[in-house]
Amino acid sequence: MTALRAGLVGLGAMGRNHARVLSALDGVELAGVVDPAGRPEIAPHGPPLLGSLDELLALGIDYAVVACPTALHEEVGLRLAEAGVAALIEKPLADSVAAAERLATAFESRGLVAGVGHIERYNPALQSLRARLEAGELGEVFQVVTRRQGPFPHRIADVGVVKDLATHDIDLTTWVTGQDYVSISAHTVARSGRPHEDMVAAVGRLADDSMVSHLVNWLSPLKERTTVVTGERGCCVADTLTADLTFYANGEFGTQWEALRTFVGVSQGDMIRYAIPKPEPLLTEHERFRDAVRAGTGAAVGPAGDIVTLRQGLRTVQVSAAVLESAKVGGTVSLQDGEVLGAG
């Protein structure tokens, strides 16, 4: 089978990781790299570093990975769509809802495969969690709680913590539950002296009436990436730093010790830490996108599930915009059919 020719736009921290994976990806040749920020050349043994996107397109690439700053996603993505080139665009899809909509329309109207790099979907712990929720192992889902905090990532300069980090949690929540957001209420603060927010606390409701809570910041020396899903049969805790998934079951027997029973709301049962395969999420993401390009579709392929479509990426941008709007107006923002209805 002829190797797909891939291009890379952007050589920041994430771009360099994409270059590493693409350089060794079966069935793919990394044909060239262009960096809008003009970063230093990549290793001598790597693909050629080109001066412009036009030069990259002239190589006849089959698809491109867009890992430049978010503010440039629309410009680069639209140019790729016009050239008939498939694209994997890093999250968030764009820096505004309108730009994300234009990107989705541009690729859809040309029948091109396009995806968004929401890498957490390919974390083994969340892959296993989603499969178990689909199988009904937790029963009815009551609540999803995520905590994503750690030191400031110096790779980020153009967006705040909502668009950079909270978009991970927004996307993974809708993906693992299969439910859309219907409302969100949030509070943000800026403590680092930068023009963007660096901490957010948000509470929301999904279409099935389950509740969500997100705590996200880059002000903490503690690095934490945790998703807790609570349901009628217990709760699952996914640690995406270690790719571990642990299940805490509701016990079948009540607590006999009266003093303890006073403090235990539900009966405590078995705790299971699942043994799951742990491939690198970025590699899995690239494998799934490669397969989608070969098939000419974004439909489900392989055990990792489907790629993150631009419409799904657009929805995440819409919810993140609602988070920022809620923090601005100090009220709950409702979402319906992708539109922000207002606050109250």
mmCIF file of C-alpha atoms in Angstrom:
data_model
loop_
_atom_site.group_PDB
_atom_site.id
_atom_site.type_symbol
_atom_site.label_atom_id
_atom_site.label_comp_id
_atom_site.label_asym_id
_atom_site.label_seq_id
_atom_site.Cartn_x
_atom_site.Cartn_y
_atom_site.Cartn_z
ATOM 1 C CA MET A 1 0.000 0.000 0.000
ATOM 2 C CA THR A 2 1.336 3.428 -0.980
ATOM 3 C CA ALA A 3 2.255 5.569 2.030
ATOM 4 C CA LEU A 4 0.177 8.659 2.699
ATOM 5 C CA ARG A 5 2.135 11.907 2.443
ATOM 6 C CA ALA A 6 1.572 14.087 5.503
ATOM 7 C CA GLY A 7 2.531 17.669 6.249
ATOM 8 C CA LEU A 8 2.872 19.434 9.590
ATOM 9 C CA VAL A 9 2.073 23.081 10.293
ATOM 10 C CA GLY A 10 3.593 24.266 13.569
ATOM 11 C CA LEU A 11 6.701 23.279 15.540
ATOM 12 C CA GLY A 12 5.766 24.305 19.058
ATOM 13 C CA ALA A 13 5.683 21.840 21.946
ATOM 14 C CA MET A 14 2.720 19.923 20.544
ATOM 15 C CA GLY A 15 3.969 20.243 16.977
ATOM 16 C CA ARG A 16 7.252 18.582 17.886
ATOM 17 C CA ASN A 17 5.326 15.674 19.396
ATOM 18 C CA HIS A 18 3.293 15.367 16.215
ATOM 19 C CA ALA A 19 6.532 15.371 14.204
ATOM 20 C CA ARG A 20 7.940 12.573 16.366
ATOM 21 C CA VAL A 21 4.870 10.371 15.902
ATOM 22 C CA LEU A 22 4.394 11.137 12.213
ATOM 23 C CA SER A 23 8.047 10.334 11.478
ATOM 24 C CA ALA A 24 7.577 6.775 12.718
ATOM 25 C CA LEU A 25 3.918 6.171 11.790
ATOM 26 C CA ASP A 26 3.343 3.071 9.676
ATOM 27 C CA GLY A 27 1.960 3.864 6.252
ATOM 28 C CA VAL A 28 2.745 7.565 6.482
ATOM 29 C CA GLU A 29 5.606 9.684 5.163
ATOM 30 C CA LEU A 30 6.164 13.049 6.819
ATOM 31 C CA ALA A 31 6.876 15.016 3.653
ATOM 32 C CA GLY A 32 7.519 18.471 5.066
ATOM 33 C CA VAL A 33 7.052 20.937 7.888
ATOM 34 C CA VAL A 34 6.210 24.631 7.927
ATOM 35 C CA ASP A 35 6.211 26.763 11.058
ATOM 36 C CA PRO A 36 4.381 30.119 10.989
ATOM 37 C CA ALA A 37 6.278 31.234 14.103
ATOM 38 C CA GLY A 38 9.671 30.731 12.445
ATOM 39 C CA ARG A 39 11.074 28.378 15.074
ATOM 40 C CA PRO A 40 14.533 26.812 14.614
ATOM 41 C CA GLU A 41 14.996 24.001 12.146
ATOM 42 C CA ILE A 42 14.135 20.480 13.166
ATOM 43 C CA ALA A 43 16.752 17.727 13.375
ATOM 44 C CA PRO A 44 18.888 17.312 10.229
ATOM 45 C CA HIS A 45 17.576 13.774 9.658
ATOM 46 C CA GLY A 46 13.974 14.954 9.748
ATOM 47 C CA PRO A 47 11.698 16.192 6.963
ATOM 48 C CA PRO A 48 12.466 19.489 5.199
ATOM 49 C CA LEU A 49 11.486 22.697 6.955
ATOM 50 C CA LEU A 50 9.713 24.823 4.376
ATOM 51 C CA GLY A 51 9.156 28.549 4.192
ATOM 52 C CA SER A 52 5.420 28.685 3.522
ATOM 53 C CA LEU A 53 2.191 26.721 3.442
ATOM 54 C CA ASP A 54 2.175 27.017 -0.354
ATOM 55 C CA GLU A 55 5.514 25.176 -0.489
ATOM 56 C CA LEU A 56 4.058 22.434 1.702
ATOM 57 C CA LEU A 57 1.000 22.074 -0.527
ATOM 58 C CA ALA A 58 3.221 21.940 -3.591
ATOM 59 C CA LEU A 59 4.648 18.643 -2.267
ATOM 60 C CA GLY A 60 1.312 16.968 -3.004
ATOM 61 C CA ILE A 61 0.451 15.994 0.563
ATOM 62 C CA ASP A 62 -2.601 13.853 1.350
ATOM 63 C CA TYR A 63 -3.255 15.439 4.727
ATOM 64 C CA ALA A 64 -1.825 17.960 7.158
ATOM 65 C CA VAL A 65 -1.611 18.228 10.923
ATOM 66 C CA VAL A 66 -2.284 21.791 12.085
ATOM 67 C CA ALA A 67 -0.448 22.503 15.361
ATOM 68 C CA CYS A 68 0.178 26.239 15.035
ATOM 69 C CA PRO A 69 -1.292 28.798 17.502
ATOM 70 C CA THR A 70 -5.093 28.674 17.780
ATOM 71 C CA ALA A 71 -5.500 32.124 16.236
ATOM 72 C CA LEU A 72 -4.050 30.758 12.971
ATOM 73 C CA HIS A 73 -6.202 27.626 12.756
ATOM 74 C CA GLU A 74 -8.886 29.217 10.593
ATOM 75 C CA GLU A 75 -6.479 30.745 8.083
ATOM 76 C CA VAL A 76 -4.449 27.559 7.704
ATOM 77 C CA GLY A 77 -7.454 25.243 7.765
ATOM 78 C CA LEU A 78 -9.356 27.159 5.084
ATOM 79 C CA ARG A 79 -6.285 27.132 2.847
ATOM 80 C CA LEU A 80 -5.990 23.346 3.243
ATOM 81 C CA ALA A 81 -9.682 22.874 2.480
ATOM 82 C CA GLU A 82 -9.375 24.999 -0.659
ATOM 83 C CA ALA A 83 -6.464 22.815 -1.766
ATOM 84 C CA GLY A 84 -8.484 19.628 -1.185
ATOM 85 C CA VAL A 85 -6.220 18.413 1.629
ATOM 86 C CA ALA A 86 -7.550 16.519 4.661
ATOM 87 C CA ALA A 87 -6.607 17.974 8.035
ATOM 88 C CA LEU A 88 -6.160 17.052 11.680
ATOM 89 C CA ILE A 89 -6.432 20.362 13.543
ATOM 90 C CA GLU A 90 -5.212 20.647 17.121
ATOM 91 C CA LYS A 91 -7.735 21.567 19.769
ATOM 92 C CA PRO A 92 -9.442 23.905 20.191
ATOM 93 C CA LEU A 93 -10.691 23.887 16.613
ATOM 94 C CA ALA A 94 -10.650 27.698 16.447
ATOM 95 C CA ASP A 95 -10.542 30.771 18.661
ATOM 96 C CA SER A 96 -14.206 31.667 18.062
ATOM 97 C CA VAL A 97 -17.489 29.928 17.331
ATOM 98 C CA ALA A 98 -17.803 31.702 13.983
ATOM 99 C CA ALA A 99 -14.322 30.602 12.889
ATOM 100 C CA ALA A 100 -15.008 27.010 13.951
ATOM 101 C CA GLU A 101 -18.253 27.050 11.963
ATOM 102 C CA ARG A 102 -16.450 28.302 8.859
ATOM 103 C CA LEU A 103 -13.850 25.557 9.154
ATOM 104 C CA ALA A 104 -16.459 22.821 9.577
ATOM 105 C CA THR A 105 -18.413 24.084 6.576
ATOM 106 C CA ALA A 106 -15.309 24.395 4.397
ATOM 107 C CA PHE A 107 -14.247 20.779 4.843
ATOM 108 C CA GLU A 108 -17.770 19.332 4.811
ATOM 109 C CA SER A 109 -18.726 21.142 1.601
ATOM 110 C CA ARG A 110 -15.746 19.546 -0.158
ATOM 111 C CA GLY A 111 -16.254 16.078 1.291
ATOM 112 C CA LEU A 112 -12.853 16.131 2.979
ATOM 113 C CA VAL A 113 -11.855 14.132 6.043
ATOM 114 C CA ALA A 114 -11.076 16.486 8.914
ATOM 115 C CA GLY A 115 -10.687 16.013 12.638
ATOM 116 C CA VAL A 116 -9.792 17.810 15.849
ATOM 117 C CA GLY A 117 -6.897 16.746 18.079
ATOM 118 C CA HIS A 118 -8.790 16.139 21.305
ATOM 119 C CA ILE A 119 -6.170 13.680 22.488
ATOM 120 C CA GLU A 120 -7.906 12.735 25.752
ATOM 121 C CA ARG A 121 -10.413 10.638 23.795
ATOM 122 C CA TYR A 122 -7.553 8.260 23.071
ATOM 123 C CA ASN A 123 -6.365 7.963 26.663
ATOM 124 C CA PRO A 124 -6.671 4.257 27.580
ATOM 125 C CA ALA A 125 -8.416 5.036 30.875
ATOM 126 C CA LEU A 126 -11.122 7.070 29.143
ATOM 127 C CA GLN A 127 -11.435 4.558 26.312
ATOM 128 C CA SER A 128 -12.150 1.866 28.901
ATOM 129 C CA LEU A 129 -14.455 4.145 30.883
ATOM 130 C CA ARG A 130 -16.569 4.957 27.836
ATOM 131 C CA ALA A 131 -16.910 1.284 26.921
ATOM 132 C CA ARG A 132 -18.027 0.447 30.451
ATOM 133 C CA LEU A 133 -20.575 3.254 30.511
ATOM 134 C CA GLU A 134 -21.941 2.100 27.159
ATOM 135 C CA ALA A 135 -22.258 -1.413 28.590
ATOM 136 C CA GLY A 136 -24.296 -0.025 31.505
ATOM 137 C CA GLU A 137 -21.830 -1.052 34.207
ATOM 138 C CA LEU A 138 -22.548 2.109 36.239
ATOM 139 C CA GLY A 139 -26.264 2.109 35.508
ATOM 140 C CA GLU A 140 -27.773 5.587 35.342
ATOM 141 C CA VAL A 141 -25.088 8.292 35.387
ATOM 142 C CA PHE A 142 -25.643 10.990 38.009
ATOM 143 C CA GLN A 143 -22.537 13.163 37.820
ATOM 144 C CA VAL A 144 -19.261 13.780 35.985
ATOM 145 C CA VAL A 145 -16.518 15.648 37.846
ATOM 146 C CA THR A 146 -13.193 16.609 36.244
ATOM 147 C CA ARG A 147 -10.119 18.190 37.805
ATOM 148 C CA ARG A 148 -7.331 19.439 35.558
ATOM 149 C CA GLN A 149 -4.743 21.567 37.288
ATOM 150 C CA GLY A 150 -1.010 22.131 37.251
ATOM 151 C CA PRO A 151 1.754 24.674 36.598
ATOM 152 C CA PHE A 152 1.506 27.225 33.798
ATOM 153 C CA PRO A 153 2.433 25.725 30.390
ATOM 154 C CA HIS A 154 4.788 28.234 28.780
ATOM 155 C CA ARG A 155 3.833 26.908 25.344
ATOM 156 C CA ILE A 156 0.561 28.887 25.609
ATOM 157 C CA ALA A 157 0.400 32.577 24.723
ATOM 158 C CA ASP A 158 -2.796 33.255 22.788
ATOM 159 C CA VAL A 159 -5.649 31.738 24.835
ATOM 160 C CA GLY A 160 -6.664 31.270 28.451
ATOM 161 C CA VAL A 161 -7.200 28.168 30.510
ATOM 162 C CA VAL A 162 -10.784 27.694 29.262
ATOM 163 C CA LYS A 163 -9.861 27.262 25.594
ATOM 164 C CA ASP A 164 -6.564 25.523 26.239
ATOM 165 C CA LEU A 165 -7.371 23.067 29.025
ATOM 166 C CA ALA A 166 -11.099 23.100 29.783
ATOM 167 C CA THR A 167 -11.863 22.114 26.188
ATOM 168 C CA HIS A 168 -10.315 18.725 27.021
ATOM 169 C CA ASP A 169 -12.855 18.197 29.782
ATOM 170 C CA ILE A 170 -15.800 19.520 27.788
ATOM 171 C CA ASP A 171 -15.066 17.162 24.914
ATOM 172 C CA LEU A 172 -14.330 14.101 27.035
ATOM 173 C CA THR A 173 -17.486 14.633 29.097
ATOM 174 C CA THR A 174 -19.774 14.667 26.059
ATOM 175 C CA TRP A 175 -17.866 11.758 24.537
ATOM 176 C CA VAL A 176 -17.832 9.345 27.485
ATOM 177 C CA THR A 177 -21.461 10.052 28.408
ATOM 178 C CA GLY A 178 -22.910 10.505 24.921
ATOM 179 C CA GLN A 179 -24.760 13.554 26.247
ATOM 180 C CA ASP A 180 -24.653 17.193 25.190
ATOM 181 C CA TYR A 181 -24.441 20.227 27.463
ATOM 182 C CA VAL A 182 -27.672 22.154 27.953
ATOM 183 C CA SER A 183 -26.456 24.764 30.444
ATOM 184 C CA ILE A 184 -23.296 25.978 32.136
ATOM 185 C CA SER A 185 -22.403 28.346 34.967
ATOM 186 C CA ALA A 186 -18.811 29.403 35.535
ATOM 187 C CA HIS A 187 -16.457 31.689 37.428
ATOM 188 C CA THR A 188 -12.972 32.633 36.196
ATOM 189 C CA VAL A 189 -10.044 34.530 37.674
ATOM 190 C CA ALA A 190 -6.776 35.908 36.283
ATOM 191 C CA ARG A 191 -3.954 35.891 38.836
ATOM 192 C CA SER A 192 -0.792 35.527 36.737
ATOM 193 C CA GLY A 193 -0.819 38.975 35.143
ATOM 194 C CA ARG A 194 -1.639 37.640 31.692
ATOM 195 C CA PRO A 195 -4.571 39.013 29.650
ATOM 196 C CA HIS A 196 -6.435 35.689 29.792
ATOM 197 C CA GLU A 197 -8.059 33.760 32.621
ATOM 198 C CA ASP A 198 -5.911 31.162 34.360
ATOM 199 C CA MET A 199 -8.483 29.453 36.581
ATOM 200 C CA VAL A 200 -12.064 28.362 36.019
ATOM 201 C CA ALA A 201 -14.692 26.546 38.063
ATOM 202 C CA ALA A 202 -17.780 25.483 36.117
ATOM 203 C CA VAL A 203 -20.971 23.570 36.867
ATOM 204 C CA GLY A 204 -23.248 22.338 34.114
ATOM 205 C CA ARG A 205 -26.133 20.095 33.159
ATOM 206 C CA LEU A 206 -26.265 17.515 30.396
ATOM 207 C CA ALA A 207 -29.212 16.515 28.236
ATOM 208 C CA ASP A 208 -30.051 13.517 30.444
ATOM 209 C CA ASP A 209 -30.161 15.781 33.533
ATOM 210 C CA SER A 210 -26.864 14.492 34.893
ATOM 211 C CA MET A 211 -24.660 17.194 36.355
ATOM 212 C CA VAL A 212 -21.068 18.091 35.558
ATOM 213 C CA SER A 213 -18.373 19.975 37.420
ATOM 214 C CA HIS A 214 -15.036 21.164 36.043
ATOM 215 C CA LEU A 215 -12.135 22.624 38.042
ATOM 216 C CA VAL A 216 -9.315 23.779 35.757
ATOM 217 C CA ASN A 217 -6.253 25.923 36.379
ATOM 218 C CA TRP A 218 -2.595 26.368 35.577
ATOM 219 C CA LEU A 219 -1.747 27.990 38.919
ATOM 220 C CA SER A 220 -1.106 24.855 40.961
ATOM 221 C CA PRO A 221 2.166 23.009 41.663
ATOM 222 C CA LEU A 222 -0.013 19.895 41.895
ATOM 223 C CA LYS A 223 -0.505 18.296 38.486
ATOM 224 C CA GLU A 224 -3.844 16.513 38.368
ATOM 225 C CA ARG A 225 -5.876 15.036 35.523
ATOM 226 C CA THR A 226 -8.868 13.211 36.979
ATOM 227 C CA THR A 227 -12.335 12.312 35.736
ATOM 228 C CA VAL A 228 -14.868 10.849 38.197
ATOM 229 C CA VAL A 229 -18.171 9.468 36.934
ATOM 230 C CA THR A 230 -20.742 8.592 39.592
ATOM 231 C CA GLY A 231 -23.755 6.417 38.834
ATOM 232 C CA GLU A 232 -26.338 4.254 40.544
ATOM 233 C CA ARG A 233 -23.967 1.278 40.864
ATOM 234 C CA GLY A 234 -20.866 3.132 42.061
ATOM 235 C CA CYS A 235 -18.254 5.398 40.547
ATOM 236 C CA CYS A 236 -15.327 5.177 38.140
ATOM 237 C CA VAL A 237 -12.176 7.250 38.585
ATOM 238 C CA ALA A 238 -9.992 7.782 35.517
ATOM 239 C CA ASP A 239 -6.505 9.193 36.061
ATOM 240 C CA THR A 240 -5.351 10.304 32.629
ATOM 241 C CA LEU A 241 -1.814 11.059 33.841
ATOM 242 C CA THR A 242 -1.239 7.362 34.593
ATOM 243 C CA ALA A 243 -4.013 5.979 32.330
ATOM 244 C CA ASP A 244 -5.474 4.099 35.319
ATOM 245 C CA LEU A 245 -9.169 3.348 35.746
ATOM 246 C CA THR A 246 -10.574 2.369 39.142
ATOM 247 C CA PHE A 247 -14.128 1.265 39.947
ATOM 248 C CA TYR A 248 -15.666 1.751 43.387
ATOM 249 C CA ALA A 249 -18.788 -0.363 43.676
ATOM 250 C CA ASN A 250 -21.816 0.274 45.834
ATOM 251 C CA GLY A 251 -21.840 -2.626 48.263
ATOM 252 C CA GLU A 252 -24.566 -5.210 48.464
ATOM 253 C CA PHE A 253 -24.393 -5.354 52.255
ATOM 254 C CA GLY A 254 -25.078 -2.563 54.696
ATOM 255 C CA THR A 255 -22.529 -1.468 57.294
ATOM 256 C CA GLN A 256 -23.124 -3.290 60.581
ATOM 257 C CA TRP A 257 -21.016 -0.957 62.719
ATOM 258 C CA GLU A 258 -23.430 1.742 63.826
ATOM 259 C CA ALA A 259 -20.790 4.462 64.266
ATOM 260 C CA LEU A 260 -19.561 3.988 60.700
ATOM 261 C CA ARG A 261 -23.038 3.689 59.239
ATOM 262 C CA THR A 262 -23.703 7.251 60.404
ATOM 263 C CA PHE A 263 -21.045 8.621 58.077
ATOM 264 C CA VAL A 264 -21.460 6.364 55.048
ATOM 265 C CA GLY A 265 -24.145 7.569 52.650
ATOM 266 C CA VAL A 266 -24.156 4.474 50.450
ATOM 267 C CA SER A 267 -22.805 1.068 51.323
ATOM 268 C CA GLN A 268 -19.172 0.535 50.399
ATOM 269 C CA GLY A 269 -18.304 -2.314 48.083
ATOM 270 C CA ASP A 270 -15.381 -3.691 46.180
ATOM 271 C CA MET A 271 -12.705 -1.516 44.591
ATOM 272 C CA ILE A 272 -11.214 -2.693 41.296
ATOM 273 C CA ARG A 273 -8.290 -1.179 39.421
ATOM 274 C CA TYR A 274 -8.635 -2.466 35.899
ATOM 275 C CA ALA A 275 -5.695 -3.868 33.984
ATOM 276 C CA ILE A 276 -5.880 -2.215 30.568
ATOM 277 C CA PRO A 277 -3.453 -1.902 27.637
ATOM 278 C CA LYS A 278 -1.778 1.512 27.576
ATOM 279 C CA PRO A 279 -0.706 2.625 24.096
ATOM 280 C CA GLU A 280 0.401 6.248 23.701
ATOM 281 C CA PRO A 281 -2.740 8.374 23.137
ATOM 282 C CA LEU A 282 -1.093 10.567 20.490
ATOM 283 C CA LEU A 283 -0.030 7.512 18.502
ATOM 284 C CA THR A 284 -3.551 6.090 18.689
ATOM 285 C CA GLU A 285 -4.985 9.421 17.559
ATOM 286 C CA HIS A 286 -2.689 9.445 14.524
ATOM 287 C CA GLU A 287 -3.449 5.831 13.668
ATOM 288 C CA ARG A 288 -7.191 6.498 13.712
ATOM 289 C CA PHE A 289 -6.855 9.624 11.587
ATOM 290 C CA ARG A 290 -4.561 7.860 9.125
ATOM 291 C CA ASP A 291 -7.135 5.091 8.766
ATOM 292 C CA ALA A 292 -9.930 7.612 8.289
ATOM 293 C CA VAL A 293 -8.004 9.358 5.505
ATOM 294 C CA ARG A 294 -7.367 6.035 3.800
ATOM 295 C CA ALA A 295 -11.052 5.142 4.051
ATOM 296 C CA GLY A 296 -12.131 8.616 3.011
ATOM 297 C CA THR A 297 -14.460 8.924 5.963
ATOM 298 C CA GLY A 298 -14.564 9.969 9.599
ATOM 299 C CA ALA A 299 -16.745 6.990 10.498
ATOM 300 C CA ALA A 300 -15.816 4.608 13.297
ATOM 301 C CA VAL A 301 -12.601 2.728 12.540
ATOM 302 C CA GLY A 302 -10.729 0.347 14.769
ATOM 303 C CA PRO A 303 -11.048 -0.255 18.510
ATOM 304 C CA ALA A 304 -10.337 3.357 19.477
ATOM 305 C CA GLY A 305 -13.569 4.593 17.889
ATOM 306 C CA ASP A 306 -14.177 7.457 15.544
ATOM 307 C CA ILE A 307 -12.117 10.549 14.939
ATOM 308 C CA VAL A 308 -13.246 13.806 16.530
ATOM 309 C CA THR A 309 -15.210 15.485 13.746
ATOM 310 C CA LEU A 310 -15.138 19.219 13.126
ATOM 311 C CA ARG A 311 -18.807 19.431 14.160
ATOM 312 C CA GLN A 312 -17.900 17.875 17.491
ATOM 313 C CA GLY A 313 -14.968 20.260 17.784
ATOM 314 C CA LEU A 314 -17.320 23.145 16.970
ATOM 315 C CA ARG A 315 -19.668 22.074 19.743
ATOM 316 C CA THR A 316 -16.787 22.116 22.223
ATOM 317 C CA VAL A 317 -15.873 25.647 21.115
ATOM 318 C CA GLN A 318 -19.516 26.652 21.613
ATOM 319 C CA VAL A 319 -19.568 25.281 25.157
ATOM 320 C CA SER A 320 -16.239 26.946 25.998
ATOM 321 C CA ALA A 321 -17.652 30.240 24.685
ATOM 322 C CA ALA A 322 -20.649 29.730 26.978
ATOM 323 C CA VAL A 323 -18.275 29.160 29.920
ATOM 324 C CA LEU A 324 -16.570 32.485 29.249
ATOM 325 C CA GLU A 325 -19.910 34.237 28.711
ATOM 326 C CA SER A 326 -21.248 32.869 31.992
ATOM 327 C CA ALA A 327 -18.179 34.106 33.856
ATOM 328 C CA LYS A 328 -18.567 37.503 32.205
ATOM 329 C CA VAL A 329 -22.267 38.011 32.961
ATOM 330 C CA GLY A 330 -22.313 36.174 36.274
ATOM 331 C CA GLY A 331 -25.160 33.818 35.450
ATOM 332 C CA THR A 332 -26.121 30.500 33.913
ATOM 333 C CA VAL A 333 -25.874 30.293 30.150
ATOM 334 C CA SER A 334 -28.201 27.918 28.310
ATOM 335 C CA LEU A 335 -27.235 26.123 25.122
ATOM 336 C CA GLN A 336 -29.673 24.743 22.596
ATOM 337 C CA ASP A 337 -28.952 23.525 19.076
ATOM 338 C CA GLY A 338 -25.472 24.979 19.346
ATOM 339 C CA GLU A 339 -26.664 28.507 20.180
ATOM 340 C CA VAL A 340 -26.133 30.508 23.357
ATOM 341 C CA LEU A 341 -29.613 31.605 24.394
ATOM 342 C CA GLY A 342 -28.750 33.925 27.229
ATOM 343 C CA ALA A 343 -28.105 34.138 30.934
ATOM 344 C CA GLY A 344 -30.224 34.331 33.975
#
